[in-house]
Amino acid sequence: MSGGNIEDVILFQIDKTSKISKKYSQKEFDRINLGITIDQWVLLKIIEETAPISQKELADKSLRDPASITRTLDILEKKQLLLREPILNNRRQYNIILTSNGAKFVKNNIAMIKEHRKKSLEGFSKKEKELLKNLLLKIQKNMS
Amino acid sequence: MSGGNIEDVILFQIDKTSKISKKYSQKEFDRINLGITIDQWVLLKIIEETAPISQKELADKSLRDPASITRTLDILEKKQLLLREPILNNRRQYNIILTSNGAKFVKNNIAMIKEHRKKSLEGFSKKEKELLKNLLLKIQKNMS
DNA sequence: AATTTATTATTGATATATCAATAATAAATT
DNA sequence: AATTTATTATTGATATATCAATAATAAATT
């Protein structure tokens, strides 16, 4: 036997936690016919927070491939939630910004998202939340 | 403004940590031409630990879709790492087991994997590891 | 200023994921 | 025992992810 049980592996539990929480939220998204995925929501939220932002920056922040960002932005642009704004004197990048529709969309749904976040941390003390975050950041540092 | 920064969201950091660690290990897998993906490794490890196991159980344990398991097992079967063993008096399920080749494969590479796990938790006390695991399990419970 | 190098976004090829429908059949109910 | 229901694995359709190659062009170097 090569020893151990995969359920005891922290990295496995991290991935599992991520999957469970994504499924939870996606189910809710679908239930109310939100029309987007969790990962699309994350992009919208990043844009809302840091617009104007380039696609490269979006890829970095969300840890996704630039090619994947290109295609996801196509979808969200078609849904009129964001747009690629040309930059004067820079024809290599775009400024990605929310449309007013997109801003409204985020505003209308942020409360529901916050409920999910809250539910995920039910029974956590402030100290535990801080600690958890710091431990996660430490792992990220270790693997970078 | 809808407030807050997505970097402060624990669920976001959990997903980020998962992605970073997977990329780290996958890069190493590719470097030594291991010929499988992280998620394929996880299946092999689960099988090693709990064989004989059904595809349904594999899907549950790995939090993946049964259809995805079917296809991944096809790949791993083609690589001669595992096989679908027919069950007497039960023609609806298979017993999934490692081939001797597959068992050897796991044995040969478990040390490298353990190194990655160790690296991910560099600087963690035993108490911190326990705590982190428990906090993750708590989130999973909250979202189930 | 002209040339070289690096960066950004896109596209095609390919791999992987999920959902819905289906076939086979085991388990439960009548 | 016959019928109904539930479960398991598979397949097709579709969505999404990544890698490699490419075009456009900004930035750095000569």
GROMACS .gro file of C-alpha atoms (C1' of nucleotides) in nm:
model
  348
    1MET     CA    1   0.000   0.000   0.000
    2SER     CA    2   0.117   0.352  -0.084
    3GLY     CA    3  -0.039   0.472   0.241
    4GLY     CA    4  -0.286   0.735   0.336
    5ASN     CA    5  -0.632   0.825   0.231
    6ILE     CA    6  -0.695   1.090  -0.029
    7GLU     CA    7  -0.968   1.238   0.188
    8ASP     CA    8  -0.693   1.341   0.429
    9VAL     CA    9  -0.509   1.537   0.162
   10ILE     CA   10  -0.564   1.908   0.211
   11LEU     CA   11  -0.531   1.991  -0.159
   12PHE     CA   12  -0.799   1.735  -0.234
   13GLN     CA   13  -1.032   1.892   0.022
   14ILE     CA   14  -0.964   2.237  -0.119
   15ASP     CA   15  -1.066   2.124  -0.465
   16LYS     CA   16  -1.367   1.942  -0.323
   17THR     CA   17  -1.479   2.249  -0.133
   18SER     CA   18  -1.446   2.460  -0.444
   19LYS     CA   19  -1.651   2.215  -0.649
   20ILE     CA   20  -1.925   2.183  -0.389
   21SER     CA   21  -1.964   2.556  -0.348
   22LYS     CA   22  -1.966   2.616  -0.721
   23LYS     CA   23  -2.233   2.353  -0.771
   24TYR     CA   24  -2.437   2.506  -0.493
   25SER     CA   25  -2.430   2.853  -0.646
   26GLN     CA   26  -2.473   2.733  -1.003
   27LYS     CA   27  -2.786   2.546  -0.905
   28GLU     CA   28  -2.926   2.866  -0.761
   29PHE     CA   29  -2.823   3.062  -1.072
   30ASP     CA   30  -3.008   2.811  -1.287
   31ARG     CA   31  -3.311   2.803  -1.062
   32ILE     CA   32  -3.371   3.173  -1.107
   33ASN     CA   33  -3.265   3.162  -1.472
   34LEU     CA   34  -2.981   3.402  -1.428
   35GLY     CA   35  -2.844   3.297  -1.764
   36ILE     CA   36  -2.475   3.300  -1.672
   37THR     CA   37  -2.225   3.067  -1.508
   38ILE     CA   38  -2.033   3.116  -1.185
   39ASP     CA   39  -1.713   3.183  -1.375
   40GLN     CA   40  -1.887   3.441  -1.590
   41TRP     CA   41  -2.013   3.609  -1.275
   42VAL     CA   42  -1.659   3.624  -1.140
   43LEU     CA   43  -1.547   3.807  -1.452
   44LEU     CA   44  -1.832   4.057  -1.427
   45LYS     CA   45  -1.746   4.120  -1.064
   46ILE     CA   46  -1.379   4.174  -1.138
   47ILE     CA   47  -1.470   4.415  -1.415
   48GLU     CA   48  -1.710   4.601  -1.191
   49GLU     CA   49  -1.438   4.643  -0.936
   50THR     CA   50  -1.146   4.733  -1.156
   51ALA     CA   51  -1.277   4.856  -1.488
   52PRO     CA   52  -1.131   4.960  -1.717
   53ILE     CA   53  -0.934   4.639  -1.738
   54SER     CA   54  -0.755   4.455  -2.019
   55GLN     CA   55  -0.822   4.096  -2.117
   56LYS     CA   56  -0.473   3.999  -2.007
   57GLU     CA   57  -0.538   4.138  -1.661
   58LEU     CA   58  -0.870   3.955  -1.648
   59ALA     CA   59  -0.697   3.631  -1.738
   60ASP     CA   60  -0.437   3.686  -1.466
   61LYS     CA   61  -0.688   3.780  -1.198
   62SER     CA   62  -0.918   3.490  -1.270
   63LEU     CA   63  -0.634   3.243  -1.335
   64ARG     CA   64  -0.778   3.151  -1.671
   65ASP     CA   65  -0.634   3.125  -2.019
   66PRO     CA   66  -0.651   3.438  -2.236
   67ALA     CA   67  -0.817   3.231  -2.508
   68SER     CA   68  -1.087   3.131  -2.266
   69ILE     CA   69  -1.135   3.493  -2.163
   70THR     CA   70  -1.175   3.596  -2.527
   71ARG     CA   71  -1.458   3.351  -2.574
   72THR     CA   72  -1.630   3.420  -2.246
   73LEU     CA   73  -1.621   3.793  -2.318
   74ASP     CA   74  -1.781   3.722  -2.656
   75ILE     CA   75  -2.069   3.556  -2.474
   76LEU     CA   76  -2.107   3.833  -2.219
   77GLU     CA   77  -2.079   4.098  -2.489
   78LYS     CA   78  -2.358   3.926  -2.682
   79LYS     CA   79  -2.566   3.936  -2.366
   80GLN     CA   80  -2.498   4.312  -2.356
   81LEU     CA   81  -2.345   4.289  -2.012
   82LEU     CA   82  -2.008   4.432  -2.110
   83LEU     CA   83  -1.822   4.576  -2.405
   84ARG     CA   84  -1.476   4.606  -2.551
   85GLU     CA   85  -1.394   4.973  -2.562
   86PRO     CA   86  -1.122   5.067  -2.812
   87ILE     CA   87  -0.826   5.251  -2.660
   88LEU     CA   88  -0.697   5.561  -2.832
   89ASN     CA   89  -0.337   5.513  -2.946
   90ASN     CA   90  -0.341   5.149  -2.842
   91ARG     CA   91  -0.480   4.909  -3.093
   92ARG     CA   92  -0.356   4.599  -2.918
   93GLN     CA   93  -0.571   4.608  -2.608
   94TYR     CA   94  -0.927   4.693  -2.519
   95ASN     CA   95  -1.069   4.851  -2.212
   96ILE     CA   96  -1.324   4.603  -2.088
   97ILE     CA   97  -1.611   4.776  -1.912
   98LEU     CA   98  -1.961   4.689  -1.801
   99THR     CA   99  -2.254   4.825  -1.997
  100SER     CA  100  -2.510   5.008  -1.785
  101ASN     CA  101  -2.710   4.690  -1.825
  102GLY     CA  102  -2.419   4.490  -1.691
  103ALA     CA  103  -2.372   4.725  -1.396
  104LYS     CA  104  -2.739   4.689  -1.315
  105PHE     CA  105  -2.711   4.312  -1.342
  106VAL     CA  106  -2.430   4.299  -1.090
  107LYS     CA  107  -2.610   4.536  -0.857
  108ASN     CA  108  -2.930   4.332  -0.878
  109ASN     CA  109  -2.763   4.003  -0.793
  110ILE     CA  110  -2.486   4.088  -0.554
  111ALA     CA  111  -2.712   4.039  -0.254
  112MET     CA  112  -2.790   3.682  -0.355
  113ILE     CA  113  -2.421   3.610  -0.406
  114LYS     CA  114  -2.341   3.756  -0.068
  115GLU     CA  115  -2.601   3.528   0.086
  116HIS     CA  116  -2.415   3.230  -0.059
  117ARG     CA  117  -2.085   3.354   0.076
  118LYS     CA  118  -2.243   3.407   0.412
  119LYS     CA  119  -2.396   3.063   0.409
  120SER     CA  120  -2.063   2.908   0.320
  121LEU     CA  121  -1.911   3.062   0.634
  122GLU     CA  122  -2.197   2.995   0.869
  123GLY     CA  123  -2.065   2.931   1.217
  124PHE     CA  124  -1.723   3.084   1.146
  125SER     CA  125  -1.578   3.338   1.383
  126LYS     CA  126  -1.410   3.645   1.244
  127LYS     CA  127  -1.081   3.501   1.359
  128GLU     CA  128  -1.144   3.173   1.179
  129LYS     CA  129  -1.221   3.353   0.855
  130GLU     CA  130  -0.901   3.552   0.877
  131LEU     CA  131  -0.704   3.242   0.959
  132LEU     CA  132  -0.852   3.041   0.675
  133LYS     CA  133  -0.775   3.314   0.427
  134ASN     CA  134  -0.418   3.343   0.548
  135LEU     CA  135  -0.360   2.969   0.532
  136LEU     CA  136  -0.489   2.964   0.176
  137LEU     CA  137  -0.265   3.252   0.076
  138LYS     CA  138   0.026   3.069   0.232
  139ILE     CA  139  -0.042   2.761   0.018
  140GLN     CA  140  -0.064   2.979  -0.290
  141LYS     CA  141   0.273   3.128  -0.204
  142ASN     CA  142   0.421   2.785  -0.149
  143MET     CA  143   0.307   2.671  -0.492
  144SER     CA  144   0.421   2.979  -0.684
  145MET     CA  145  -2.046   5.038  -0.585
  146SER     CA  146  -2.157   4.692  -0.478
  147GLY     CA  147  -1.876   4.693  -0.224
  148GLY     CA  148  -1.591   4.465  -0.139
  149ASN     CA  149  -1.306   4.314  -0.330
  150ILE     CA  150  -1.332   3.969  -0.475
  151GLU     CA  151  -0.984   3.888  -0.345
  152ASP     CA  152  -1.134   3.907   0.003
  153VAL     CA  153  -1.391   3.639  -0.075
  154ILE     CA  154  -1.291   3.312   0.081
  155LEU     CA  155  -1.460   3.099  -0.184
  156PHE     CA  156  -1.264   3.286  -0.448
  157GLN     CA  157  -0.938   3.218  -0.266
  158ILE     CA  158  -1.028   2.853  -0.229
  159ASP     CA  159  -1.080   2.820  -0.603
  160LYS     CA  160  -0.763   3.017  -0.670
  161THR     CA  161  -0.561   2.795  -0.440
  162SER     CA  162  -0.698   2.487  -0.611
  163LYS     CA  163  -0.610   2.619  -0.954
  164ILE     CA  164  -0.260   2.724  -0.855
  165SER     CA  165  -0.179   2.392  -0.698
  166LYS     CA  166  -0.319   2.196  -0.989
  167LYS     CA  167  -0.114   2.400  -1.234
  168TYR     CA  168   0.193   2.345  -1.023
  169SER     CA  169   0.154   1.969  -1.020
  170GLN     CA  170   0.044   1.943  -1.381
  171LYS     CA  171   0.354   2.129  -1.492
  172GLU     CA  172   0.564   1.874  -1.306
  173PHE     CA  173   0.362   1.585  -1.454
  174ASP     CA  174   0.427   1.723  -1.801
  175ARG     CA  175   0.794   1.791  -1.735
  176ILE     CA  176   0.860   1.426  -1.658
  177ASN     CA  177   0.619   1.309  -1.929
  178LEU     CA  178   0.396   1.126  -1.688
  179GLY     CA  179   0.127   1.109  -1.957
  180ILE     CA  180  -0.173   1.171  -1.734
  181THR     CA  181  -0.355   1.467  -1.583
  182ILE     CA  182  -0.400   1.557  -1.219
  183ASP     CA  183  -0.763   1.449  -1.227
  184GLN     CA  184  -0.667   1.118  -1.381
  185TRP     CA  185  -0.415   1.069  -1.102
  186VAL     CA  186  -0.685   1.134  -0.844
  187LEU     CA  187  -0.897   0.857  -0.995
  188LEU     CA  188  -0.607   0.614  -0.993
  189LYS     CA  189  -0.537   0.697  -0.630
  190ILE     CA  190  -0.900   0.650  -0.528
  191ILE     CA  191  -0.907   0.316  -0.707
  192GLU     CA  192  -0.584   0.208  -0.543
  193GLU     CA  193  -0.729   0.286  -0.204
  194THR     CA  194  -1.076   0.146  -0.242
  195ALA     CA  195  -1.077  -0.104  -0.528
  196PRO     CA  196  -1.293  -0.272  -0.626
  197ILE     CA  197  -1.508   0.032  -0.685
  198SER     CA  198  -1.796   0.113  -0.918
  199GLN     CA  199  -1.801   0.404  -1.161
  200LYS     CA  200  -2.085   0.561  -0.969
  201GLU     CA  201  -1.879   0.557  -0.653
  202LEU     CA  202  -1.584   0.702  -0.839
  203ALA     CA  203  -1.803   0.984  -0.967
  204ASP     CA  204  -1.929   1.055  -0.616
  205LYS     CA  205  -1.587   1.046  -0.454
  206SER     CA  206  -1.427   1.270  -0.712
  207LEU     CA  207  -1.730   1.499  -0.748
  208ARG     CA  208  -1.739   1.448  -1.120
  209ASP     CA  209  -2.009   1.353  -1.367
  210PRO     CA  210  -2.056   0.981  -1.440
  211ALA     CA  211  -2.025   1.059  -1.810
  212SER     CA  212  -1.690   1.219  -1.751
  213ILE     CA  213  -1.578   0.918  -1.549
  214THR     CA  214  -1.677   0.685  -1.832
  215ARG     CA  215  -1.454   0.872  -2.074
  216THR     CA  216  -1.163   0.914  -1.839
  217LEU     CA  217  -1.171   0.544  -1.758
  218ASP     CA  218  -1.163   0.472  -2.131
  219ILE     CA  219  -0.841   0.669  -2.152
  220LEU     CA  220  -0.685   0.503  -1.850
  221GLU     CA  221  -0.795   0.161  -1.968
  222LYS     CA  222  -0.630   0.227  -2.303
  223LYS     CA  223  -0.314   0.316  -2.115
  224GLN     CA  224  -0.344  -0.020  -1.940
  225LEU     CA  225  -0.349   0.141  -1.597
  226LEU     CA  226  -0.685   0.000  -1.495
  227LEU     CA  227  -0.961  -0.229  -1.617
  228ARG     CA  228  -1.333  -0.283  -1.593
  229GLU     CA  229  -1.386  -0.619  -1.432
  230PRO     CA  230  -1.727  -0.776  -1.500
  231ILE     CA  231  -1.925  -0.864  -1.190
  232LEU     CA  232  -2.090  -1.207  -1.167
  233ASN     CA  233  -2.467  -1.174  -1.141
  234ASN     CA  234  -2.451  -0.798  -1.191
  235ARG     CA  235  -2.440  -0.678  -1.545
  236ARG     CA  236  -2.508  -0.316  -1.465
  237GLN     CA  237  -2.187  -0.229  -1.285
  238TYR     CA  238  -1.819  -0.305  -1.319
  239ASN     CA  239  -1.555  -0.349  -1.057
  240ILE     CA  240  -1.292  -0.095  -1.146
  241ILE     CA  241  -0.946  -0.215  -1.047
  242LEU     CA  242  -0.587  -0.120  -1.123
  243THR     CA  243  -0.386  -0.342  -1.352
  244SER     CA  244  -0.054  -0.454  -1.207
  245ASN     CA  245   0.090  -0.191  -1.437
  246GLY     CA  246  -0.140   0.067  -1.283
  247ALA     CA  247  -0.049  -0.036  -0.931
  248LYS     CA  248   0.317  -0.003  -1.021
  249PHE     CA  249   0.252   0.337  -1.173
  250VAL     CA  250   0.092   0.466  -0.854
  251LYS     CA  251   0.367   0.320  -0.643
  252ASN     CA  252   0.637   0.474  -0.860
  253ASN     CA  253   0.493   0.822  -0.846
  254ILE     CA  254   0.340   0.856  -0.504
  255ALA     CA  255   0.663   0.995  -0.360
  256MET     CA  256   0.665   1.281  -0.609
  257ILE     CA  257   0.303   1.359  -0.533
  258LYS     CA  258   0.374   1.357  -0.163
  259GLU     CA  259   0.653   1.603  -0.221
  260HIS     CA  260   0.403   1.840  -0.381
  261ARG     CA  261   0.164   1.802  -0.092
  262LYS     CA  262   0.445   1.865   0.149
  263LYS     CA  263   0.558   2.171  -0.041
  264SER     CA  264   0.205   2.308  -0.044
  265LEU     CA  265   0.201   2.294   0.337
  266GLU     CA  266   0.552   2.420   0.399
  267GLY     CA  267   0.562   2.619   0.718
  268PHE     CA  268   0.233   2.478   0.851
  269SER     CA  269   0.215   2.343   1.202
  270LYS     CA  270   0.031   2.021   1.265
  271LYS     CA  271  -0.237   2.223   1.438
  272GLU     CA  272  -0.276   2.455   1.140
  273LYS     CA  273  -0.319   2.162   0.903
  274GLU     CA  274  -0.589   2.011   1.122
  275LEU     CA  275  -0.761   2.345   1.155
  276LEU     CA  276  -0.753   2.414   0.782
  277LYS     CA  277  -0.900   2.074   0.705
  278ASN     CA  278  -1.177   2.121   0.958
  279LEU     CA  279  -1.266   2.466   0.829
  280LEU     CA  280  -1.288   2.327   0.476
  281LEU     CA  281  -1.510   2.042   0.588
  282LYS     CA  282  -1.730   2.293   0.765
  283ILE     CA  283  -1.777   2.491   0.445
  284GLN     CA  284  -1.862   2.173   0.257
  285LYS     CA  285  -2.124   2.094   0.518
  286ASN     CA  286  -2.265   2.445   0.496
  287MET     CA  287  -2.306   2.413   0.120
  288SER     CA  288  -2.461   2.066   0.120
  289DA     C1'  289   1.460   5.638  -3.732
  290DA     C1'  290   1.493   5.152  -3.838
  291DT     C1'  291   1.501   4.702  -3.658
  292DT     C1'  292   1.419   4.363  -3.318
  293DT     C1'  293   1.172   4.180  -2.938
  294DA     C1'  294   0.780   4.131  -2.640
  295DT     C1'  295   0.296   4.164  -2.560
  296DT     C1'  296  -0.198   4.123  -2.652
  297DA     C1'  297  -0.598   3.924  -2.840
  298DT     C1'  298  -0.767   3.590  -3.155
  299DT     C1'  299  -0.830   3.147  -3.394
  300DG     C1'  300  -0.804   2.647  -3.484
  301DA     C1'  301  -0.724   2.206  -3.296
  302DT     C1'  302  -0.802   1.923  -2.934
  303DA     C1'  303  -0.923   1.774  -2.462
  304DT     C1'  304  -1.243   1.765  -2.102
  305DA     C1'  305  -1.696   1.876  -1.861
  306DT     C1'  306  -2.184   1.864  -1.811
  307DC     C1'  307  -2.665   1.766  -1.932
  308DA     C1'  308  -3.025   1.493  -2.129
  309DA     C1'  309  -3.169   1.080  -2.336
  310DT     C1'  310  -3.121   0.592  -2.365
  311DA     C1'  311  -3.042   0.090  -2.291
  312DA     C1'  312  -2.975  -0.258  -1.975
  313DT     C1'  313  -3.096  -0.447  -1.571
  314DA     C1'  314  -3.123  -0.467  -1.062
  315DA     C1'  315  -3.434  -0.373  -0.684
  316DA     C1'  316  -3.885  -0.276  -0.506
  317DT     C1'  317  -4.375  -0.323  -0.529
  318DT     C1'  318  -4.797  -0.534  -0.634
  319DA     C1'  319  -4.417  -1.425  -1.051
  320DA     C1'  320  -4.524  -1.014  -1.310
  321DT     C1'  321  -4.493  -0.532  -1.322
  322DT     C1'  322  -4.309  -0.099  -1.197
  323DT     C1'  323  -3.946   0.189  -1.042
  324DA     C1'  324  -3.474   0.314  -0.963
  325DT     C1'  325  -2.997   0.271  -1.072
  326DT     C1'  326  -2.583   0.233  -1.358
  327DA     C1'  327  -2.307   0.314  -1.746
  328DT     C1'  328  -2.298   0.493  -2.204
  329DT     C1'  329  -2.368   0.807  -2.594
  330DG     C1'  330  -2.464   1.239  -2.846
  331DA     C1'  331  -2.498   1.725  -2.818
  332DT     C1'  332  -2.309   2.112  -2.647
  333DA     C1'  333  -2.024   2.416  -2.354
  334DT     C1'  334  -1.591   2.532  -2.183
  335DA     C1'  335  -1.072   2.483  -2.117
  336DT     C1'  336  -0.605   2.475  -2.271
  337DC     C1'  337  -0.218   2.483  -2.597
  338DA     C1'  338   0.012   2.634  -3.006
  339DA     C1'  339   0.027   2.929  -3.389
  340DT     C1'  340  -0.068   3.374  -3.574
  341DA     C1'  341  -0.154   3.872  -3.668
  342DA     C1'  342  -0.120   4.318  -3.504
  343DT     C1'  343   0.133   4.634  -3.285
  344DA     C1'  344   0.355   4.844  -2.875
  345DA     C1'  345   0.796   4.874  -2.646
  346DA     C1'  346   1.286   4.817  -2.638
  347DT     C1'  347   1.721   4.817  -2.867
  348DT     C1'  348   2.048   4.942  -3.201
   0.00000   0.00000   0.00000
